[in-house]
């Protein structure tokens, strides 16, 4: 059995489409755990209606605690041999479970992942018809590709570090949870899960629809996005203190560099929107220090993406003085 965990917070607009995509799966041996995370709209009633409709659906109503705690709650209630996550505004291809289950069984992998397609209200998700054979990597190889944000071997698709879009043997999560109260919670834990896998199978097919809308993560500016700085700081520390593999250390530093460059750019483009100017200025100063410290290493790392190496080159011309957020662009 597969346990499908769907956290739902004020998800009334999209939850039905999400759940319908689960009902449409070509395999039937699954349970759906809808974790209502203290919603104040019609989400709780919607969740209960799905329970009444299908015995495989269970709803867990809890006080609002955020995405990480909702997922952790779902994990504590899951009874399946396999587990996967789906966000309440996203959808599954009807062959997602069948394809990932086959990939795990045929390759002996502990994790099977897929790629995803962006969609929106104006641009519907279009399921592809042909499902290619999986590419098999070791956990270490997969972590390297995810950290460098490069395409999987022999494919034109990336294996993202997101928790969703994967089918896991449940036992591989034993003792691990999502960190509570942060953004980028997937990036914060994925490598600890993946390193436990002897094999990871990747199906280069867009079997998850990742919805884009004005309130989605990618379209929201907030200083909370700077959480990724702490996440990637921990990532580098993890590999420099617990691993002796220089390739993983270099990959972790490259991912940290990329995160700091990205946040610096976001801050420069949105600094007028920042409510706390002092905090925004401190974030930019923090980014600047890390970028300068790592720029030479990234510039000379041939495995780093072109955009990251270009960032390393541009960083050589960064001014030494602090850029005041209060200044006009």
PDB file of N, CA, C and O in Angstrom, residues 251-326:
ATOM      1  N   UNK A 251      29.834  20.248  -3.963  1.00  0.00           N
ATOM      2  CA  UNK A 251      28.457  20.405  -4.421  1.00  0.00           C
ATOM      3  C   UNK A 251      27.640  21.190  -3.409  1.00  0.00           C
ATOM      4  O   UNK A 251      26.823  22.050  -3.768  1.00  0.00           O
ATOM      5  N   UNK A 252      27.838  20.907  -2.120  1.00  0.00           N
ATOM      6  CA  UNK A 252      27.114  21.625  -1.068  1.00  0.00           C
ATOM      7  C   UNK A 252      27.486  23.103  -1.078  1.00  0.00           C
ATOM      8  O   UNK A 252      26.626  23.976  -0.919  1.00  0.00           O
ATOM      9  N   UNK A 253      28.745  23.405  -1.285  1.00  0.00           N
ATOM     10  CA  UNK A 253      29.173  24.803  -1.330  1.00  0.00           C
ATOM     11  C   UNK A 253      28.608  25.512  -2.556  1.00  0.00           C
ATOM     12  O   UNK A 253      28.250  26.691  -2.486  1.00  0.00           O
ATOM     13  N   UNK A 254      28.512  24.788  -3.667  1.00  0.00           N
ATOM     14  CA  UNK A 254      27.939  25.380  -4.875  1.00  0.00           C
ATOM     15  C   UNK A 254      26.469  25.703  -4.663  1.00  0.00           C
ATOM     16  O   UNK A 254      25.985  26.772  -5.062  1.00  0.00           O
ATOM     17  N   UNK A 255      25.740  24.787  -4.006  1.00  0.00           N
ATOM     18  CA  UNK A 255      24.319  25.040  -3.739  1.00  0.00           C
ATOM     19  C   UNK A 255      24.156  26.203  -2.769  1.00  0.00           C
ATOM     20  O   UNK A 255      23.234  27.019  -2.911  1.00  0.00           O
ATOM     21  N   UNK A 256      25.043  26.297  -1.799  1.00  0.00           N
ATOM     22  CA  UNK A 256      24.995  27.419  -0.855  1.00  0.00           C
ATOM     23  C   UNK A 256      25.276  28.735  -1.583  1.00  0.00           C
ATOM     24  O   UNK A 256      24.591  29.742  -1.362  1.00  0.00           O
ATOM     25  N   UNK A 257      26.261  28.731  -2.448  1.00  0.00           N
ATOM     26  CA  UNK A 257      26.601  29.928  -3.216  1.00  0.00           C
ATOM     27  C   UNK A 257      25.403  30.360  -4.064  1.00  0.00           C
ATOM     28  O   UNK A 257      25.041  31.540  -4.108  1.00  0.00           O
ATOM     29  N   UNK A 258      24.785  29.403  -4.759  1.00  0.00           N
ATOM     30  CA  UNK A 258      23.639  29.705  -5.618  1.00  0.00           C
ATOM     31  C   UNK A 258      22.487  30.303  -4.815  1.00  0.00           C
ATOM     32  O   UNK A 258      21.825  31.250  -5.259  1.00  0.00           O
ATOM     33  N   UNK A 259      22.241  29.766  -3.619  1.00  0.00           N
ATOM     34  CA  UNK A 259      21.157  30.277  -2.774  1.00  0.00           C
ATOM     35  C   UNK A 259      21.421  31.717  -2.350  1.00  0.00           C
ATOM     36  O   UNK A 259      20.525  32.565  -2.375  1.00  0.00           O
ATOM     37  N   UNK A 260      22.645  32.010  -1.974  1.00  0.00           N
ATOM     38  CA  UNK A 260      22.978  33.366  -1.540  1.00  0.00           C
ATOM     39  C   UNK A 260      22.924  34.354  -2.706  1.00  0.00           C
ATOM     40  O   UNK A 260      22.479  35.497  -2.534  1.00  0.00           O
ATOM     41  N   UNK A 261      23.340  33.902  -3.884  1.00  0.00           N
ATOM     42  CA  UNK A 261      23.217  34.763  -5.072  1.00  0.00           C
ATOM     43  C   UNK A 261      21.753  35.047  -5.381  1.00  0.00           C
ATOM     44  O   UNK A 261      21.371  36.184  -5.702  1.00  0.00           O
ATOM     45  N   UNK A 262      20.921  34.016  -5.292  1.00  0.00           N
ATOM     46  CA  UNK A 262      19.505  34.162  -5.604  1.00  0.00           C
ATOM     47  C   UNK A 262      18.819  35.114  -4.635  1.00  0.00           C
ATOM     48  O   UNK A 262      18.043  35.994  -5.044  1.00  0.00           O
ATOM     49  N   UNK A 263      19.097  34.967  -3.348  1.00  0.00           N
ATOM     50  CA  UNK A 263      18.485  35.848  -2.360  1.00  0.00           C
ATOM     51  C   UNK A 263      18.993  37.279  -2.524  1.00  0.00           C
ATOM     52  O   UNK A 263      18.226  38.244  -2.399  1.00  0.00           O
ATOM     53  N   UNK A 264      20.265  37.432  -2.826  1.00  0.00           N
ATOM     54  CA  UNK A 264      20.799  38.772  -3.075  1.00  0.00           C
ATOM     55  C   UNK A 264      20.052  39.436  -4.230  1.00  0.00           C
ATOM     56  O   UNK A 264      19.657  40.605  -4.146  1.00  0.00           O
ATOM     57  N   UNK A 265      19.836  38.695  -5.311  1.00  0.00           N
ATOM     58  CA  UNK A 265      19.128  39.237  -6.466  1.00  0.00           C
ATOM     59  C   UNK A 265      17.682  39.583  -6.113  1.00  0.00           C
ATOM     60  O   UNK A 265      17.169  40.647  -6.479  1.00  0.00           O
ATOM     61  N   UNK A 266      17.012  38.681  -5.390  1.00  0.00           N
ATOM     62  CA  UNK A 266      15.631  38.928  -4.978  1.00  0.00           C
ATOM     63  C   UNK A 266      15.546  40.187  -4.123  1.00  0.00           C
ATOM     64  O   UNK A 266      14.636  41.014  -4.287  1.00  0.00           O
ATOM     65  N   UNK A 267      16.496  40.350  -3.222  1.00  0.00           N
ATOM     66  CA  UNK A 267      16.489  41.523  -2.354  1.00  0.00           C
ATOM     67  C   UNK A 267      16.716  42.800  -3.151  1.00  0.00           C
ATOM     68  O   UNK A 267      16.069  43.827  -2.915  1.00  0.00           O
ATOM     69  N   UNK A 268      17.618  42.756  -4.111  1.00  0.00           N
ATOM     70  CA  UNK A 268      17.884  43.933  -4.929  1.00  0.00           C
ATOM     71  C   UNK A 268      16.656  44.342  -5.739  1.00  0.00           C
ATOM     72  O   UNK A 268      16.371  45.528  -5.907  1.00  0.00           O
ATOM     73  N   UNK A 269      15.921  43.345  -6.227  1.00  0.00           N
ATOM     74  CA  UNK A 269      14.750  43.625  -7.051  1.00  0.00           C
ATOM     75  C   UNK A 269      13.531  44.033  -6.233  1.00  0.00           C
ATOM     76  O   UNK A 269      12.635  44.713  -6.744  1.00  0.00           O
ATOM     77  N   UNK A 270      13.504  43.621  -4.960  1.00  0.00           N
ATOM     78  CA  UNK A 270      12.298  43.843  -4.149  1.00  0.00           C
ATOM     79  C   UNK A 270      12.550  44.644  -2.888  1.00  0.00           C
ATOM     80  O   UNK A 270      11.678  44.706  -2.021  1.00  0.00           O
ATOM     81  N   UNK A 271      13.706  45.296  -2.780  1.00  0.00           N
ATOM     82  CA  UNK A 271      14.051  45.927  -1.512  1.00  0.00           C
ATOM     83  C   UNK A 271      13.058  47.001  -1.083  1.00  0.00           C
ATOM     84  O   UNK A 271      12.886  47.254   0.107  1.00  0.00           O
ATOM     85  N   UNK A 272      12.401  47.641  -2.023  1.00  0.00           N
ATOM     86  CA  UNK A 272      11.403  48.655  -1.647  1.00  0.00           C
ATOM     87  C   UNK A 272      10.191  48.034  -0.966  1.00  0.00           C
ATOM     88  O   UNK A 272       9.451  48.716  -0.260  1.00  0.00           O
ATOM     89  N   UNK A 273       9.964  46.724  -1.209  1.00  0.00           N
ATOM     90  CA  UNK A 273       8.809  46.054  -0.621  1.00  0.00           C
ATOM     91  C   UNK A 273       9.068  45.598   0.810  1.00  0.00           C
ATOM     92  O   UNK A 273       8.130  45.228   1.521  1.00  0.00           O
ATOM     93  N   UNK A 274      10.333  45.563   1.210  1.00  0.00           N
ATOM     94  CA  UNK A 274      10.676  45.032   2.524  1.00  0.00           C
ATOM     95  C   UNK A 274      10.126  45.925   3.631  1.00  0.00           C
ATOM     96  O   UNK A 274      10.370  47.128   3.654  1.00  0.00           O
ATOM     97  N   UNK A 275       9.378  45.335   4.552  1.00  0.00           N
ATOM     98  CA  UNK A 275       8.822  46.097   5.672  1.00  0.00           C
ATOM     99  C   UNK A 275       9.904  46.422   6.698  1.00  0.00           C
ATOM    100  O   UNK A 275       9.924  47.497   7.275  1.00  0.00           O
ATOM    101  N   UNK A 276      10.800  45.471   6.914  1.00  0.00           N
ATOM    102  CA  UNK A 276      11.878  45.662   7.875  1.00  0.00           C
ATOM    103  C   UNK A 276      13.161  45.967   7.109  1.00  0.00           C
ATOM    104  O   UNK A 276      13.874  45.061   6.669  1.00  0.00           O
ATOM    105  N   UNK A 277      13.457  47.221   6.920  1.00  0.00           N
ATOM    106  CA  UNK A 277      14.612  47.628   6.114  1.00  0.00           C
ATOM    107  C   UNK A 277      15.928  47.175   6.736  1.00  0.00           C
ATOM    108  O   UNK A 277      16.850  46.775   6.032  1.00  0.00           O
ATOM    109  N   UNK A 278      16.006  47.234   8.065  1.00  0.00           N
ATOM    110  CA  UNK A 278      17.245  46.846   8.744  1.00  0.00           C
ATOM    111  C   UNK A 278      17.528  45.363   8.534  1.00  0.00           C
ATOM    112  O   UNK A 278      18.655  44.960   8.228  1.00  0.00           O
ATOM    113  N   UNK A 279      16.500  44.527   8.677  1.00  0.00           N
ATOM    114  CA  UNK A 279      16.677  43.089   8.470  1.00  0.00           C
ATOM    115  C   UNK A 279      17.056  42.799   7.025  1.00  0.00           C
ATOM    116  O   UNK A 279      17.910  41.960   6.752  1.00  0.00           O
ATOM    117  N   UNK A 280      16.428  43.500   6.087  1.00  0.00           N
ATOM    118  CA  UNK A 280      16.740  43.298   4.677  1.00  0.00           C
ATOM    119  C   UNK A 280      18.195  43.650   4.389  1.00  0.00           C
ATOM    120  O   UNK A 280      18.885  42.950   3.636  1.00  0.00           O
ATOM    121  N   UNK A 281      18.654  44.734   4.996  1.00  0.00           N
ATOM    122  CA  UNK A 281      20.046  45.147   4.807  1.00  0.00           C
ATOM    123  C   UNK A 281      20.999  44.104   5.367  1.00  0.00           C
ATOM    124  O   UNK A 281      22.031  43.785   4.748  1.00  0.00           O
ATOM    125  N   UNK A 282      20.659  43.545   6.512  1.00  0.00           N
ATOM    126  CA  UNK A 282      21.500  42.520   7.128  1.00  0.00           C
ATOM    127  C   UNK A 282      21.550  41.253   6.270  1.00  0.00           C
ATOM    128  O   UNK A 282      22.599  40.605   6.162  1.00  0.00           O
ATOM    129  N   UNK A 283      20.435  40.925   5.655  1.00  0.00           N
ATOM    130  CA  UNK A 283      20.387  39.755   4.771  1.00  0.00           C
ATOM    131  C   UNK A 283      21.311  39.968   3.570  1.00  0.00           C
ATOM    132  O   UNK A 283      22.074  39.071   3.181  1.00  0.00           O
ATOM    133  N   UNK A 284      21.261  41.147   2.987  1.00  0.00           N
ATOM    134  CA  UNK A 284      22.115  41.435   1.835  1.00  0.00           C
ATOM    135  C   UNK A 284      23.595  41.397   2.210  1.00  0.00           C
ATOM    136  O   UNK A 284      24.426  40.882   1.462  1.00  0.00           O
ATOM    137  N   UNK A 285      23.915  41.919   3.378  1.00  0.00           N
ATOM    138  CA  UNK A 285      25.300  41.893   3.846  1.00  0.00           C
ATOM    139  C   UNK A 285      25.772  40.453   4.061  1.00  0.00           C
ATOM    140  O   UNK A 285      26.899  40.085   3.711  1.00  0.00           O
ATOM    141  N   UNK A 286      24.880  39.647   4.621  1.00  0.00           N
ATOM    142  CA  UNK A 286      25.203  38.232   4.837  1.00  0.00           C
ATOM    143  C   UNK A 286      25.455  37.516   3.509  1.00  0.00           C
ATOM    144  O   UNK A 286      26.422  36.759   3.380  1.00  0.00           O
ATOM    145  N   UNK A 287      24.594  37.765   2.540  1.00  0.00           N
ATOM    146  CA  UNK A 287      24.770  37.165   1.210  1.00  0.00           C
ATOM    147  C   UNK A 287      26.099  37.589   0.593  1.00  0.00           C
ATOM    148  O   UNK A 287      26.831  36.774   0.027  1.00  0.00           O
ATOM    149  N   UNK A 288      26.390  38.863   0.697  1.00  0.00           N
ATOM    150  CA  UNK A 288      27.612  39.408   0.107  1.00  0.00           C
ATOM    151  C   UNK A 288      28.844  38.713   0.662  1.00  0.00           C
ATOM    152  O   UNK A 288      29.766  38.353  -0.087  1.00  0.00           O
ATOM    153  N   UNK A 289      28.890  38.483   1.963  1.00  0.00           N
ATOM    154  CA  UNK A 289      30.052  37.851   2.580  1.00  0.00           C
ATOM    155  C   UNK A 289      30.261  36.430   2.070  1.00  0.00           C
ATOM    156  O   UNK A 289      31.389  36.020   1.778  1.00  0.00           O
ATOM    157  N   UNK A 290      29.177  35.667   1.972  1.00  0.00           N
ATOM    158  CA  UNK A 290      29.287  34.279   1.515  1.00  0.00           C
ATOM    159  C   UNK A 290      29.667  34.227   0.039  1.00  0.00           C
ATOM    160  O   UNK A 290      30.505  33.417  -0.373  1.00  0.00           O
ATOM    161  N   UNK A 291      29.061  35.073  -0.763  1.00  0.00           N
ATOM    162  CA  UNK A 291      29.362  35.106  -2.196  1.00  0.00           C
ATOM    163  C   UNK A 291      30.846  35.395  -2.411  1.00  0.00           C
ATOM    164  O   UNK A 291      31.517  34.739  -3.217  1.00  0.00           O
ATOM    165  N   UNK A 292      31.363  36.372  -1.698  1.00  0.00           N
ATOM    166  CA  UNK A 292      32.773  36.727  -1.846  1.00  0.00           C
ATOM    167  C   UNK A 292      33.691  35.614  -1.362  1.00  0.00           C
ATOM    168  O   UNK A 292      34.747  35.366  -1.934  1.00  0.00           O
ATOM    169  N   UNK A 293      33.282  34.922  -0.286  1.00  0.00           N
ATOM    170  CA  UNK A 293      34.109  33.859   0.276  1.00  0.00           C
ATOM    171  C   UNK A 293      34.190  32.644  -0.652  1.00  0.00           C
ATOM    172  O   UNK A 293      35.229  31.961  -0.700  1.00  0.00           O
ATOM    173  N   UNK A 294      33.110  32.383  -1.388  1.00  0.00           N
ATOM    174  CA  UNK A 294      33.044  31.162  -2.206  1.00  0.00           C
ATOM    175  C   UNK A 294      33.274  31.404  -3.699  1.00  0.00           C
ATOM    176  O   UNK A 294      33.384  30.443  -4.462  1.00  0.00           O
ATOM    177  N   UNK A 295      33.334  32.644  -4.131  1.00  0.00           N
ATOM    178  CA  UNK A 295      33.320  32.936  -5.566  1.00  0.00           C
ATOM    179  C   UNK A 295      34.458  32.278  -6.333  1.00  0.00           C
ATOM    180  O   UNK A 295      34.255  31.769  -7.446  1.00  0.00           O
ATOM    181  N   UNK A 296      35.653  32.264  -5.787  1.00  0.00           N
ATOM    182  CA  UNK A 296      36.781  31.673  -6.518  1.00  0.00           C
ATOM    183  C   UNK A 296      36.584  30.168  -6.686  1.00  0.00           C
ATOM    184  O   UNK A 296      36.815  29.623  -7.772  1.00  0.00           O
ATOM    185  N   UNK A 297      36.168  29.512  -5.600  1.00  0.00           N
ATOM    186  CA  UNK A 297      35.951  28.069  -5.665  1.00  0.00           C
ATOM    187  C   UNK A 297      34.886  27.715  -6.694  1.00  0.00           C
ATOM    188  O   UNK A 297      35.041  26.754  -7.458  1.00  0.00           O
ATOM    189  N   UNK A 298      33.807  28.476  -6.738  1.00  0.00           N
ATOM    190  CA  UNK A 298      32.725  28.190  -7.679  1.00  0.00           C
ATOM    191  C   UNK A 298      33.170  28.481  -9.103  1.00  0.00           C
ATOM    192  O   UNK A 298      32.873  27.720 -10.034  1.00  0.00           O
ATOM    193  N   UNK A 299      33.905  29.551  -9.268  1.00  0.00           N
ATOM    194  CA  UNK A 299      34.388  29.928 -10.598  1.00  0.00           C
ATOM    195  C   UNK A 299      35.276  28.850 -11.205  1.00  0.00           C
ATOM    196  O   UNK A 299      35.266  28.639 -12.418  1.00  0.00           O
ATOM    197  N   UNK A 300      36.003  28.135 -10.388  1.00  0.00           N
ATOM    198  CA  UNK A 300      36.933  27.112 -10.879  1.00  0.00           C
ATOM    199  C   UNK A 300      36.354  25.698 -10.820  1.00  0.00           C
ATOM    200  O   UNK A 300      37.043  24.739 -11.182  1.00  0.00           O
ATOM    201  N   UNK A 301      35.119  25.570 -10.354  1.00  0.00           N
ATOM    202  CA  UNK A 301      34.473  24.256 -10.272  1.00  0.00           C
ATOM    203  C   UNK A 301      33.790  23.955 -11.606  1.00  0.00           C
ATOM    204  O   UNK A 301      32.734  24.507 -11.919  1.00  0.00           O
ATOM    205  N   UNK A 302      34.376  23.069 -12.385  1.00  0.00           N
ATOM    206  CA  UNK A 302      33.857  22.786 -13.724  1.00  0.00           C
ATOM    207  C   UNK A 302      32.510  22.082 -13.700  1.00  0.00           C
ATOM    208  O   UNK A 302      31.823  22.042 -14.732  1.00  0.00           O
ATOM    209  N   UNK A 303      32.137  21.537 -12.567  1.00  0.00           N
ATOM    210  CA  UNK A 303      30.835  20.856 -12.507  1.00  0.00           C
ATOM    211  C   UNK A 303      29.699  21.815 -12.177  1.00  0.00           C
ATOM    212  O   UNK A 303      28.536  21.494 -12.373  1.00  0.00           O
ATOM    213  N   UNK A 304      30.032  22.992 -11.680  1.00  0.00           N
ATOM    214  CA  UNK A 304      29.004  23.981 -11.351  1.00  0.00           C
ATOM    215  C   UNK A 304      28.306  24.453 -12.618  1.00  0.00           C
ATOM    216  O   UNK A 304      28.907  24.491 -13.701  1.00  0.00           O
ATOM    217  N   UNK A 305      27.039  24.795 -12.493  1.00  0.00           N
ATOM    218  CA  UNK A 305      26.292  25.310 -13.647  1.00  0.00           C
ATOM    219  C   UNK A 305      26.955  26.574 -14.185  1.00  0.00           C
ATOM    220  O   UNK A 305      27.614  27.324 -13.443  1.00  0.00           O
ATOM    221  N   UNK A 306      26.730  26.826 -15.464  1.00  0.00           N
ATOM    222  CA  UNK A 306      27.283  28.033 -16.082  1.00  0.00           C
ATOM    223  C   UNK A 306      26.826  29.281 -15.339  1.00  0.00           C
ATOM    224  O   UNK A 306      27.619  30.191 -15.085  1.00  0.00           O
ATOM    225  N   UNK A 307      25.551  29.332 -14.951  1.00  0.00           N
ATOM    226  CA  UNK A 307      25.024  30.525 -14.285  1.00  0.00           C
ATOM    227  C   UNK A 307      25.689  30.737 -12.932  1.00  0.00           C
ATOM    228  O   UNK A 307      25.888  31.869 -12.505  1.00  0.00           O
ATOM    229  N   UNK A 308      26.053  29.644 -12.240  1.00  0.00           N
ATOM    230  CA  UNK A 308      26.725  29.791 -10.955  1.00  0.00           C
ATOM    231  C   UNK A 308      28.164  30.254 -11.152  1.00  0.00           C
ATOM    232  O   UNK A 308      28.663  31.112 -10.407  1.00  0.00           O
ATOM    233  N   UNK A 309      28.827  29.708 -12.157  1.00  0.00           N
ATOM    234  CA  UNK A 309      30.199  30.143 -12.434  1.00  0.00           C
ATOM    235  C   UNK A 309      30.211  31.598 -12.916  1.00  0.00           C
ATOM    236  O   UNK A 309      31.112  32.371 -12.575  1.00  0.00           O
ATOM    237  N   UNK A 310      29.201  31.961 -13.682  1.00  0.00           N
ATOM    238  CA  UNK A 310      29.094  33.360 -14.112  1.00  0.00           C
ATOM    239  C   UNK A 310      28.872  34.261 -12.897  1.00  0.00           C
ATOM    240  O   UNK A 310      29.414  35.367 -12.817  1.00  0.00           O
ATOM    241  N   UNK A 311      28.089  33.767 -11.935  1.00  0.00           N
ATOM    242  CA  UNK A 311      27.883  34.514 -10.709  1.00  0.00           C
ATOM    243  C   UNK A 311      29.183  34.695  -9.950  1.00  0.00           C
ATOM    244  O   UNK A 311      29.439  35.748  -9.366  1.00  0.00           O
ATOM    245  N   UNK A 312      30.026  33.658  -9.986  1.00  0.00           N
ATOM    246  CA  UNK A 312      31.323  33.764  -9.353  1.00  0.00           C
ATOM    247  C   UNK A 312      32.202  34.811 -10.014  1.00  0.00           C
ATOM    248  O   UNK A 312      32.947  35.540  -9.345  1.00  0.00           O
ATOM    249  N   UNK A 313      32.081  34.899 -11.325  1.00  0.00           N
ATOM    250  CA  UNK A 313      32.861  35.899 -12.058  1.00  0.00           C
ATOM    251  C   UNK A 313      32.361  37.308 -11.744  1.00  0.00           C
ATOM    252  O   UNK A 313      33.153  38.221 -11.465  1.00  0.00           O
ATOM    253  N   UNK A 314      31.039  37.488 -11.769  1.00  0.00           N
ATOM    254  CA  UNK A 314      30.467  38.804 -11.485  1.00  0.00           C
ATOM    255  C   UNK A 314      30.743  39.235 -10.049  1.00  0.00           C
ATOM    256  O   UNK A 314      30.896  40.431  -9.773  1.00  0.00           O
ATOM    257  N   UNK A 315      30.820  38.264  -9.158  1.00  0.00           N
ATOM    258  CA  UNK A 315      31.044  38.595  -7.752  1.00  0.00           C
ATOM    259  C   UNK A 315      32.407  39.234  -7.520  1.00  0.00           C
ATOM    260  O   UNK A 315      32.619  39.934  -6.530  1.00  0.00           O
ATOM    261  N   UNK A 316      33.332  39.028  -8.440  1.00  0.00           N
ATOM    262  CA  UNK A 316      34.656  39.635  -8.303  1.00  0.00           C
ATOM    263  C   UNK A 316      34.577  41.154  -8.391  1.00  0.00           C
ATOM    264  O   UNK A 316      35.479  41.858  -7.953  1.00  0.00           O
ATOM    265  N   UNK A 317      33.496  41.652  -8.967  1.00  0.00           N
ATOM    266  CA  UNK A 317      33.348  43.092  -9.138  1.00  0.00           C
ATOM    267  C   UNK A 317      32.373  43.714  -8.136  1.00  0.00           C
ATOM    268  O   UNK A 317      31.996  44.870  -8.260  1.00  0.00           O
ATOM    269  N   UNK A 318      31.964  42.905  -7.144  1.00  0.00           N
ATOM    270  CA  UNK A 318      31.046  43.431  -6.136  1.00  0.00           C
ATOM    271  C   UNK A 318      31.756  44.487  -5.306  1.00  0.00           C
ATOM    272  O   UNK A 318      32.930  44.319  -4.929  1.00  0.00           O
ATOM    273  N   UNK A 319      31.080  45.585  -4.979  1.00  0.00           N
ATOM    274  CA  UNK A 319      31.698  46.614  -4.138  1.00  0.00           C
ATOM    275  C   UNK A 319      31.907  46.104  -2.721  1.00  0.00           C
ATOM    276  O   UNK A 319      31.191  45.230  -2.248  1.00  0.00           O
ATOM    277  N   UNK A 320      32.889  46.647  -2.045  1.00  0.00           N
ATOM    278  CA  UNK A 320      33.177  46.230  -0.675  1.00  0.00           C
ATOM    279  C   UNK A 320      32.227  46.863   0.332  1.00  0.00           C
ATOM    280  O   UNK A 320      31.947  46.307   1.380  1.00  0.00           O
ATOM    281  N   UNK A 321      31.742  48.050   0.042  1.00  0.00           N
ATOM    282  CA  UNK A 321      30.861  48.711   0.986  1.00  0.00           C
ATOM    283  C   UNK A 321      29.482  48.073   0.972  1.00  0.00           C
ATOM    284  O   UNK A 321      29.071  47.471  -0.006  1.00  0.00           O
ATOM    285  N   UNK A 322      28.758  48.246   2.073  1.00  0.00           N
ATOM    286  CA  UNK A 322      27.409  47.688   2.191  1.00  0.00           C
ATOM    287  C   UNK A 322      26.452  48.467   1.304  1.00  0.00           C
ATOM    288  O   UNK A 322      26.528  49.667   1.193  1.00  0.00           O
ATOM    289  N   UNK A 323      25.550  47.714   0.656  1.00  0.00           N
ATOM    290  CA  UNK A 323      24.532  48.376  -0.171  1.00  0.00           C
ATOM    291  C   UNK A 323      23.304  48.615   0.696  1.00  0.00           C
ATOM    292  O   UNK A 323      22.684  47.687   1.186  1.00  0.00           O
ATOM    293  N   UNK A 324      22.996  49.886   0.907  1.00  0.00           N
ATOM    294  CA  UNK A 324      21.884  50.216   1.778  1.00  0.00           C
ATOM    295  C   UNK A 324      20.554  49.919   1.112  1.00  0.00           C
ATOM    296  O   UNK A 324      20.305  50.343  -0.018  1.00  0.00           O
ATOM    297  N   UNK A 325      19.738  49.181   1.816  1.00  0.00           N
ATOM    298  CA  UNK A 325      18.421  48.839   1.303  1.00  0.00           C
ATOM    299  C   UNK A 325      17.569  50.095   1.174  1.00  0.00           C
ATOM    300  O   UNK A 325      16.666  50.174   0.338  1.00  0.00           O
ATOM    301  N   UNK A 326      17.851  51.087   1.997  1.00  0.00           N
ATOM    302  CA  UNK A 326      17.024  52.273   1.986  1.00  0.00           C
ATOM    303  C   UNK A 326      17.305  53.164   0.781  1.00  0.00           C
ATOM    304  O   UNK A 326      16.549  54.087   0.479  1.00  0.00           O
TER     305      UNK A 326
END
